[in-house]
């Protein structure tokens, strides 16, 4: 089945065409980073407006890159949540309009389910059940994934998400936006053992990043803003504290649950140090770690097409009164 997917849950306007849930024919992502960077974070109202401006051209580009037109498309998939409702509604309305105009079946997809499903676009696909760490700007959760639609939470954050921790740290240190990307790059020049930052709740599978954020704030209050020469060391040490707990707890959760494969996904899975550390530490424990390429870790529509294909090819359909949802935990069906 040839599926056109649309994703507008946050600040990326994205559309993709995917065949049979595994062959990516196009993957267009229009980023709004430039507009939001002067505010140091995503401004929901501006995000919605930018989605409206971009959505038409992004869909046409996705069809064009895939060498097809709407005549070739057999189903429409769209992110329904979780995310910013104003942003979600732009994609959802566009999807409904195309589906209605072309009499095509359409389904709403959970964004988090999409992040996990991105791995099925790779050559090496996991077999169920496996463990998955979804680590993004809004989520840091370890799941046991039974099949495409059944997820059990093994551990999750009590406060901030890991991506949020990166973004807030970069804002505090005034080193640029988006924080995760800036920190990843700068940390490569720094000594990751230069400073010691806390690793919270070592014995639990739960995460907490708010103490780490406070530790960085106190560090700056006591020593003053790091000089340019010290900044890479601070950033690398901070990143190492985040990476340490993500890798350690996820691999432990897999081990304790007898799972031999771990999928790491979501925007923070694009982090180069996290990717390296996962591969190194997993090898020692006989666990296989699968991580999508960075472009499929951050928000994209190809991952939404994978879930959409699964649902559409099983005859599932949504009606035109489907609404956007800001909160939609993976362990709940809606
Ligand atoms: O999945 P995503 O694109 O959007 C959400 O669903 O949240 O994730 C965005 C998050 C942001 O917090 C961003 O700073 C982080 O992912 N991120 C990174 C990297 N690239 C994006 N964090 C660390 N290293 C990166 N290379
Ligand atoms: Zn995301």
Tab-separated table of C-alpha atoms and ligand atoms in Angstrom:
chain	number	residue	atom	x	y	z
A	1	UNK	CA	0.000	0.000	0.000
A	2	UNK	CA	1.269	3.487	-0.864
A	3	UNK	CA	0.667	5.760	2.141
A	4	UNK	CA	0.947	9.541	2.341
A	5	UNK	CA	1.674	10.603	5.932
A	6	UNK	CA	1.533	14.021	7.550
A	7	UNK	CA	3.143	15.099	10.852
A	8	UNK	CA	2.721	18.528	12.461
A	9	UNK	CA	2.775	17.804	16.209
A	10	UNK	CA	5.389	20.397	17.179
A	11	UNK	CA	7.585	22.683	15.074
A	12	UNK	CA	8.308	20.544	12.015
A	13	UNK	CA	5.925	20.458	9.065
A	14	UNK	CA	6.502	17.021	7.566
A	15	UNK	CA	5.066	14.769	4.859
A	16	UNK	CA	6.293	11.443	3.492
A	17	UNK	CA	5.331	8.704	1.074
A	18	UNK	CA	6.088	5.140	2.201
A	19	UNK	CA	5.352	1.845	0.433
A	20	UNK	CA	4.124	-1.123	2.482
A	21	UNK	CA	5.295	0.444	5.743
A	22	UNK	CA	8.935	-0.160	4.938
A	23	UNK	CA	10.136	1.499	1.745
A	24	UNK	CA	10.564	5.248	2.222
A	25	UNK	CA	10.025	6.993	-1.123
A	26	UNK	CA	10.142	10.532	0.251
A	27	UNK	CA	10.562	12.290	3.591
A	28	UNK	CA	10.112	16.080	3.523
A	29	UNK	CA	10.694	18.100	6.709
A	30	UNK	CA	10.242	21.882	6.830
A	31	UNK	CA	11.824	23.073	10.055
A	32	UNK	CA	10.710	26.178	11.924
A	33	UNK	CA	13.914	26.399	13.978
A	34	UNK	CA	14.822	29.862	12.675
A	35	UNK	CA	11.540	31.427	13.769
A	36	UNK	CA	11.496	29.903	17.234
A	37	UNK	CA	15.200	30.291	18.029
A	38	UNK	CA	14.883	33.983	18.859
A	39	UNK	CA	12.376	33.051	21.589
A	40	UNK	CA	14.572	30.200	22.891
A	41	UNK	CA	11.750	27.661	22.501
A	42	UNK	CA	8.702	26.729	20.453
A	43	UNK	CA	5.960	29.385	20.509
A	44	UNK	CA	2.736	27.390	19.912
A	45	UNK	CA	0.804	30.192	18.225
A	46	UNK	CA	3.603	30.874	15.747
A	47	UNK	CA	4.083	27.144	15.143
A	48	UNK	CA	0.434	26.711	14.057
A	49	UNK	CA	0.646	29.658	11.693
A	50	UNK	CA	3.899	28.412	10.137
A	51	UNK	CA	2.358	24.944	9.635
A	52	UNK	CA	-0.531	26.525	7.727
A	53	UNK	CA	1.895	28.381	5.474
A	54	UNK	CA	4.024	25.306	4.766
A	55	UNK	CA	1.684	22.308	4.710
A	56	UNK	CA	0.480	22.525	1.093
A	57	UNK	CA	3.949	22.842	-0.400
A	58	UNK	CA	5.378	20.141	1.894
A	59	UNK	CA	2.719	17.612	0.804
A	60	UNK	CA	3.263	18.415	-2.885
A	61	UNK	CA	7.036	18.080	-2.420
A	62	UNK	CA	6.624	14.679	-0.725
A	63	UNK	CA	4.496	13.429	-3.641
A	64	UNK	CA	6.932	14.861	-6.172
A	65	UNK	CA	10.043	13.402	-4.478
A	66	UNK	CA	8.315	10.009	-4.424
A	67	UNK	CA	7.626	10.319	-8.169
A	68	UNK	CA	3.882	10.076	-7.670
A	69	UNK	CA	0.721	12.180	-7.441
A	70	UNK	CA	-2.408	11.832	-5.304
A	71	UNK	CA	-3.655	9.387	-7.977
A	72	UNK	CA	-1.060	6.874	-6.751
A	73	UNK	CA	-1.823	7.255	-3.033
A	74	UNK	CA	-3.946	4.521	-1.401
A	75	UNK	CA	-4.257	5.790	2.171
A	76	UNK	CA	-3.571	8.784	4.404
A	77	UNK	CA	-1.982	8.688	7.880
A	78	UNK	CA	-1.682	11.675	10.167
A	79	UNK	CA	-0.365	12.395	13.653
A	80	UNK	CA	-3.290	12.877	15.988
A	81	UNK	CA	-1.316	13.429	19.218
A	82	UNK	CA	0.355	13.898	21.605
A	83	UNK	CA	1.575	17.395	20.801
A	84	UNK	CA	0.517	21.013	20.465
A	85	UNK	CA	-3.184	20.960	19.607
A	86	UNK	CA	-3.031	24.011	17.320
A	87	UNK	CA	-0.158	22.440	15.381
A	88	UNK	CA	-1.754	18.989	15.248
A	89	UNK	CA	-5.002	20.449	13.888
A	90	UNK	CA	-3.240	21.835	10.810
A	91	UNK	CA	-1.958	18.399	9.761
A	92	UNK	CA	-5.176	16.683	10.760
A	93	UNK	CA	-7.292	19.118	8.713
A	94	UNK	CA	-5.014	18.773	5.689
A	95	UNK	CA	-5.185	14.973	5.957
A	96	UNK	CA	-8.976	15.013	6.207
A	97	UNK	CA	-9.239	17.381	3.237
A	98	UNK	CA	-7.083	15.169	1.004
A	99	UNK	CA	-8.824	11.998	2.181
A	100	UNK	CA	-12.269	13.483	1.612
A	101	UNK	CA	-11.391	15.023	-1.739
A	102	UNK	CA	-9.877	11.768	-3.020
A	103	UNK	CA	-12.192	9.328	-1.194
A	104	UNK	CA	-9.156	7.769	0.478
A	105	UNK	CA	-9.150	5.909	3.804
A	106	UNK	CA	-7.437	7.816	6.600
A	107	UNK	CA	-6.165	7.038	10.106
A	108	UNK	CA	-4.883	9.076	13.054
A	109	UNK	CA	-1.581	7.896	14.515
A	110	UNK	CA	0.048	8.250	17.934
A	111	UNK	CA	3.275	10.251	17.552
A	112	UNK	CA	5.126	8.080	20.096
A	113	UNK	CA	4.066	4.895	18.324
A	114	UNK	CA	5.536	6.560	15.222
A	115	UNK	CA	8.898	7.176	16.922
A	116	UNK	CA	9.154	3.476	17.844
A	117	UNK	CA	8.009	2.372	14.373
A	118	UNK	CA	10.765	4.426	12.657
A	119	UNK	CA	13.120	1.484	13.200
A	120	UNK	CA	11.029	-0.591	10.750
A	121	UNK	CA	12.286	1.634	7.925
A	122	UNK	CA	15.817	0.292	8.559
A	123	UNK	CA	17.321	-2.817	6.979
A	124	UNK	CA	17.760	-4.397	10.404
A	125	UNK	CA	14.326	-4.706	12.012
A	126	UNK	CA	13.689	-5.907	15.569
A	127	UNK	CA	11.491	-8.882	16.452
A	128	UNK	CA	8.763	-8.591	19.079
A	129	UNK	CA	8.934	-8.392	22.024
A	130	UNK	CA	11.691	-5.812	22.484
A	131	UNK	CA	12.508	-2.911	24.818
A	132	UNK	CA	12.192	0.643	23.510
A	133	UNK	CA	13.490	3.887	24.940
A	134	UNK	CA	11.488	6.841	23.603
A	135	UNK	CA	13.582	9.867	24.411
A	136	UNK	CA	12.501	13.241	23.050
A	137	UNK	CA	11.625	16.801	24.000
A	138	UNK	CA	8.488	15.693	25.819
A	139	UNK	CA	9.083	12.026	26.704
A	140	UNK	CA	11.594	9.770	28.384
A	141	UNK	CA	10.038	6.344	28.759
A	142	UNK	CA	11.211	2.730	28.577
A	143	UNK	CA	8.598	0.339	27.175
A	144	UNK	CA	8.241	-3.352	26.695
A	145	UNK	CA	6.869	-3.511	23.143
A	146	UNK	CA	4.708	-6.592	22.614
A	147	UNK	CA	3.630	-5.761	19.061
A	148	UNK	CA	2.827	-2.689	17.000
A	149	UNK	CA	0.044	-1.645	19.342
A	150	UNK	CA	0.848	-3.101	22.767
A	151	UNK	CA	3.222	-1.208	25.052
A	152	UNK	CA	3.909	-1.640	28.760
A	153	UNK	CA	5.826	1.036	30.668
A	154	UNK	CA	8.964	-0.262	32.419
A	155	UNK	CA	10.212	3.138	33.556
A	156	UNK	CA	9.643	6.807	32.855
A	157	UNK	CA	10.665	10.268	33.938
A	158	UNK	CA	9.111	11.781	37.029
A	159	UNK	CA	9.772	15.312	35.892
A	160	UNK	CA	11.631	16.688	32.848
A	161	UNK	CA	12.250	14.746	29.642
A	162	UNK	CA	15.894	14.278	28.598
A	163	UNK	CA	15.455	16.545	25.549
A	164	UNK	CA	13.949	19.194	27.790
A	165	UNK	CA	16.990	18.891	30.090
A	166	UNK	CA	19.300	19.508	27.103
A	167	UNK	CA	17.180	22.437	25.903
A	168	UNK	CA	16.991	24.066	29.345
A	169	UNK	CA	20.740	23.597	29.946
A	170	UNK	CA	21.594	25.247	26.623
A	171	UNK	CA	19.260	28.111	27.423
A	172	UNK	CA	20.827	28.578	30.867
A	173	UNK	CA	24.330	28.517	29.373
A	174	UNK	CA	23.163	30.757	26.533
A	175	UNK	CA	24.830	28.632	23.847
A	176	UNK	CA	22.046	28.431	21.272
A	177	UNK	CA	18.934	26.627	20.116
A	178	UNK	CA	17.843	23.846	19.818
A	179	UNK	CA	19.762	22.793	22.911
A	180	UNK	CA	20.264	19.095	22.180
A	181	UNK	CA	21.862	19.720	18.811
A	182	UNK	CA	24.138	22.513	20.112
A	183	UNK	CA	25.256	20.447	23.126
A	184	UNK	CA	25.913	17.343	20.992
A	185	UNK	CA	28.224	19.356	18.731
A	186	UNK	CA	30.031	21.344	21.425
A	187	UNK	CA	30.532	18.307	23.690
A	188	UNK	CA	32.757	16.719	21.037
A	189	UNK	CA	35.424	19.318	21.902
A	190	UNK	CA	35.072	18.903	25.672
A	191	UNK	CA	36.412	16.625	28.395
A	192	UNK	CA	33.405	14.674	29.683
A	193	UNK	CA	35.074	14.040	33.051
A	194	UNK	CA	35.956	17.724	33.600
A	195	UNK	CA	33.077	18.215	36.049
A	196	UNK	CA	30.775	15.905	38.002
A	197	UNK	CA	27.014	16.244	37.659
A	198	UNK	CA	24.505	14.054	39.539
A	199	UNK	CA	23.000	10.802	38.231
A	200	UNK	CA	19.582	10.538	39.906
A	201	UNK	CA	17.795	7.439	41.241
A	202	UNK	CA	20.476	4.969	40.258
A	203	UNK	CA	18.646	1.941	41.671
A	204	UNK	CA	15.333	2.621	39.989
A	205	UNK	CA	14.118	2.387	36.391
A	206	UNK	CA	12.501	5.809	36.812
A	207	UNK	CA	14.289	8.899	35.528
A	208	UNK	CA	14.576	12.366	37.058
A	209	UNK	CA	16.357	15.235	35.350
A	210	UNK	CA	15.204	18.195	37.435
A	211	UNK	CA	17.984	17.701	40.017
A	212	UNK	CA	20.544	17.744	37.222
A	213	UNK	CA	19.088	21.008	35.945
A	214	UNK	CA	19.340	22.496	39.460
A	215	UNK	CA	22.921	21.217	39.810
A	216	UNK	CA	23.870	23.071	36.623
A	217	UNK	CA	22.105	26.205	37.852
A	218	UNK	CA	23.979	26.043	41.178
A	219	UNK	CA	27.247	25.425	39.317
A	220	UNK	CA	26.703	28.643	37.326
A	221	UNK	CA	25.632	30.576	40.436
A	222	UNK	CA	28.757	29.511	42.339
A	223	UNK	CA	31.400	29.702	39.617
A	224	UNK	CA	29.786	32.226	37.296
A	225	UNK	CA	29.033	31.610	33.637
A	226	UNK	CA	31.755	29.324	32.195
A	227	UNK	CA	34.289	31.087	29.968
A	228	UNK	CA	34.282	30.122	26.291
A	229	UNK	CA	37.245	27.802	26.863
A	230	UNK	CA	35.517	25.982	29.731
A	231	UNK	CA	32.130	25.649	28.052
A	232	UNK	CA	32.828	22.442	26.051
A	233	UNK	CA	33.940	20.674	29.254
A	234	UNK	CA	30.809	21.773	31.125
A	235	UNK	CA	28.576	20.734	28.261
A	236	UNK	CA	30.342	17.381	27.738
A	237	UNK	CA	30.123	16.589	31.464
A	238	UNK	CA	26.432	17.524	31.541
A	239	UNK	CA	25.722	15.402	28.457
A	240	UNK	CA	27.568	12.448	29.989
A	241	UNK	CA	25.337	12.606	33.084
A	242	UNK	CA	22.212	12.420	30.877
A	243	UNK	CA	23.628	9.694	28.625
A	244	UNK	CA	24.825	7.577	31.580
A	245	UNK	CA	21.385	7.207	33.120
A	246	UNK	CA	19.593	6.693	29.799
A	247	UNK	CA	21.948	3.887	28.740
A	248	UNK	CA	22.260	2.216	32.140
A	249	UNK	CA	18.550	2.115	32.997
A	250	UNK	CA	17.401	1.064	29.537
A	251	UNK	CA	19.871	-1.820	29.308
A	252	UNK	CA	19.017	-2.877	32.858
A	253	UNK	CA	15.289	-2.796	32.056
A	254	UNK	CA	15.900	-4.993	29.017
A	255	UNK	CA	18.051	-7.428	30.996
A	256	UNK	CA	15.578	-7.688	33.882
A	257	UNK	CA	12.745	-8.395	31.446
A	258	UNK	CA	14.664	-10.932	29.374
A	259	UNK	CA	14.604	-8.729	26.266
A	260	UNK	CA	17.559	-9.149	23.914
A	261	UNK	CA	16.844	-6.215	21.625
A	262	UNK	CA	16.534	-2.523	22.467
A	263	UNK	CA	15.205	0.177	20.143
A	264	UNK	CA	16.247	3.752	20.940
A	265	UNK	CA	14.153	6.469	19.281
A	266	UNK	CA	12.916	10.070	19.506
A	267	UNK	CA	14.864	13.304	18.975
A	268	UNK	CA	17.512	12.675	21.645
A	269	UNK	CA	18.359	9.329	19.968
A	270	UNK	CA	20.051	11.522	17.329
A	271	UNK	CA	22.693	12.367	19.979
A	272	UNK	CA	26.055	11.009	18.825
A	273	UNK	CA	27.408	10.244	22.305
A	274	UNK	CA	24.188	8.413	23.286
A	275	UNK	CA	24.402	6.306	20.107
A	276	UNK	CA	28.043	5.351	20.764
A	277	UNK	CA	27.528	4.592	24.447
A	278	UNK	CA	24.493	2.405	23.769
A	279	UNK	CA	26.416	0.297	21.260
A	280	UNK	CA	29.480	-0.035	23.549
A	281	UNK	CA	27.599	-0.910	26.728
A	282	UNK	CA	25.109	-3.239	25.027
A	283	UNK	CA	27.837	-5.332	23.440
A	284	UNK	CA	29.262	-6.166	26.881
A	285	UNK	CA	25.833	-7.398	28.011
A	286	UNK	CA	24.899	-9.385	24.907
A	287	UNK	CA	22.050	-7.041	24.007
A	288	UNK	CA	21.465	-5.712	20.491
A	289	UNK	CA	20.669	-2.000	20.230
A	290	UNK	CA	18.888	-0.683	17.132
A	291	UNK	CA	18.725	3.073	16.514
A	292	UNK	CA	17.189	4.688	13.410
A	293	UNK	CA	19.405	7.097	11.439
A	294	UNK	CA	19.343	10.590	13.045
A	295	UNK	CA	16.926	12.023	10.448
A	296	UNK	CA	14.354	9.376	11.459
A	297	UNK	CA	14.931	9.978	15.197
A	298	UNK	CA	13.797	13.609	15.169
A	299	UNK	CA	10.226	14.365	14.097
A	300	UNK	CA	9.303	13.150	10.605
A	301	UNK	CA	6.287	11.818	8.723
A	302	UNK	CA	7.844	8.589	7.401
A	303	UNK	CA	7.560	7.061	10.889
A	304	UNK	CA	3.861	8.009	10.939
A	305	UNK	CA	3.393	6.238	7.599
A	306	UNK	CA	4.736	2.981	9.085
A	307	UNK	CA	2.062	2.930	11.814
A	308	UNK	CA	-0.534	4.216	9.326
A	309	UNK	CA	0.221	1.361	6.927
A	310	UNK	CA	-0.123	-1.170	9.748
A	311	UNK	CA	-3.537	0.186	10.732
A	312	UNK	CA	-4.888	0.815	7.224
A	313	UNK	CA	-3.849	-2.601	5.923
A	314	UNK	CA	-5.798	-4.186	8.798
A	315	UNK	CA	-8.908	-2.313	7.702
A	316	UNK	CA	-8.818	0.286	10.463
A	317	UNK	CA	-10.290	3.659	9.503
A	318	UNK	CA	-10.977	6.920	11.314
A	319	UNK	CA	-13.932	9.171	10.616
A	320	UNK	CA	-13.819	12.838	9.643
A	321	UNK	CA	-14.776	13.931	13.157
A	322	UNK	CA	-11.466	12.628	14.580
A	323	UNK	CA	-10.015	15.260	16.922
A	324	UNK	CA	-6.452	16.135	17.957
A	325	UNK	CA	-5.290	15.153	21.464
A	326	UNK	CA	-2.539	16.920	23.415
A	327	UNK	CA	-1.989	13.981	25.789
A	328	UNK	CA	-2.085	10.369	24.612
A	329	UNK	CA	0.044	7.883	26.581
A	330	UNK	CA	1.157	4.869	24.574
A	331	UNK	CA	-0.251	2.438	27.051
A	332	UNK	CA	-3.793	3.763	26.418
A	333	UNK	CA	-5.834	3.106	23.279
A	334	UNK	CA	-8.208	5.813	22.089
B	1	LIG	O1	11.332	13.835	18.748
B	1	LIG	P1	11.604	15.282	18.667
B	1	LIG	O2	12.083	15.845	17.358
B	1	LIG	O3	10.330	16.101	19.096
B	1	LIG	C1	9.528	15.672	20.156
B	1	LIG	O4	8.686	14.770	19.930
B	1	LIG	O5	9.793	16.178	21.282
B	1	LIG	O6	12.654	15.626	19.825
B	1	LIG	C2	13.100	16.929	20.039
B	1	LIG	C3	14.113	16.924	21.165
B	1	LIG	C4	14.581	18.311	21.579
B	1	LIG	O7	14.571	18.405	22.982
B	1	LIG	C5	15.999	18.367	21.029
B	1	LIG	O8	16.854	19.210	21.787
B	1	LIG	C6	16.431	16.915	21.106
B	1	LIG	O9	15.284	16.192	20.761
B	1	LIG	N1	17.525	16.602	20.182
B	1	LIG	C7	18.743	16.225	20.592
B	1	LIG	C8	19.534	16.065	19.424
B	1	LIG	N2	18.744	16.362	18.346
B	1	LIG	C9	17.520	16.681	18.837
B	1	LIG	N3	19.229	15.999	21.822
B	1	LIG	C10	20.518	15.623	21.915
B	1	LIG	N4	21.340	15.472	20.855
B	1	LIG	C11	20.888	15.674	19.599
B	1	LIG	N5	21.696	15.512	18.550
B	2	LIG	ZN1	8.803	13.550	18.464
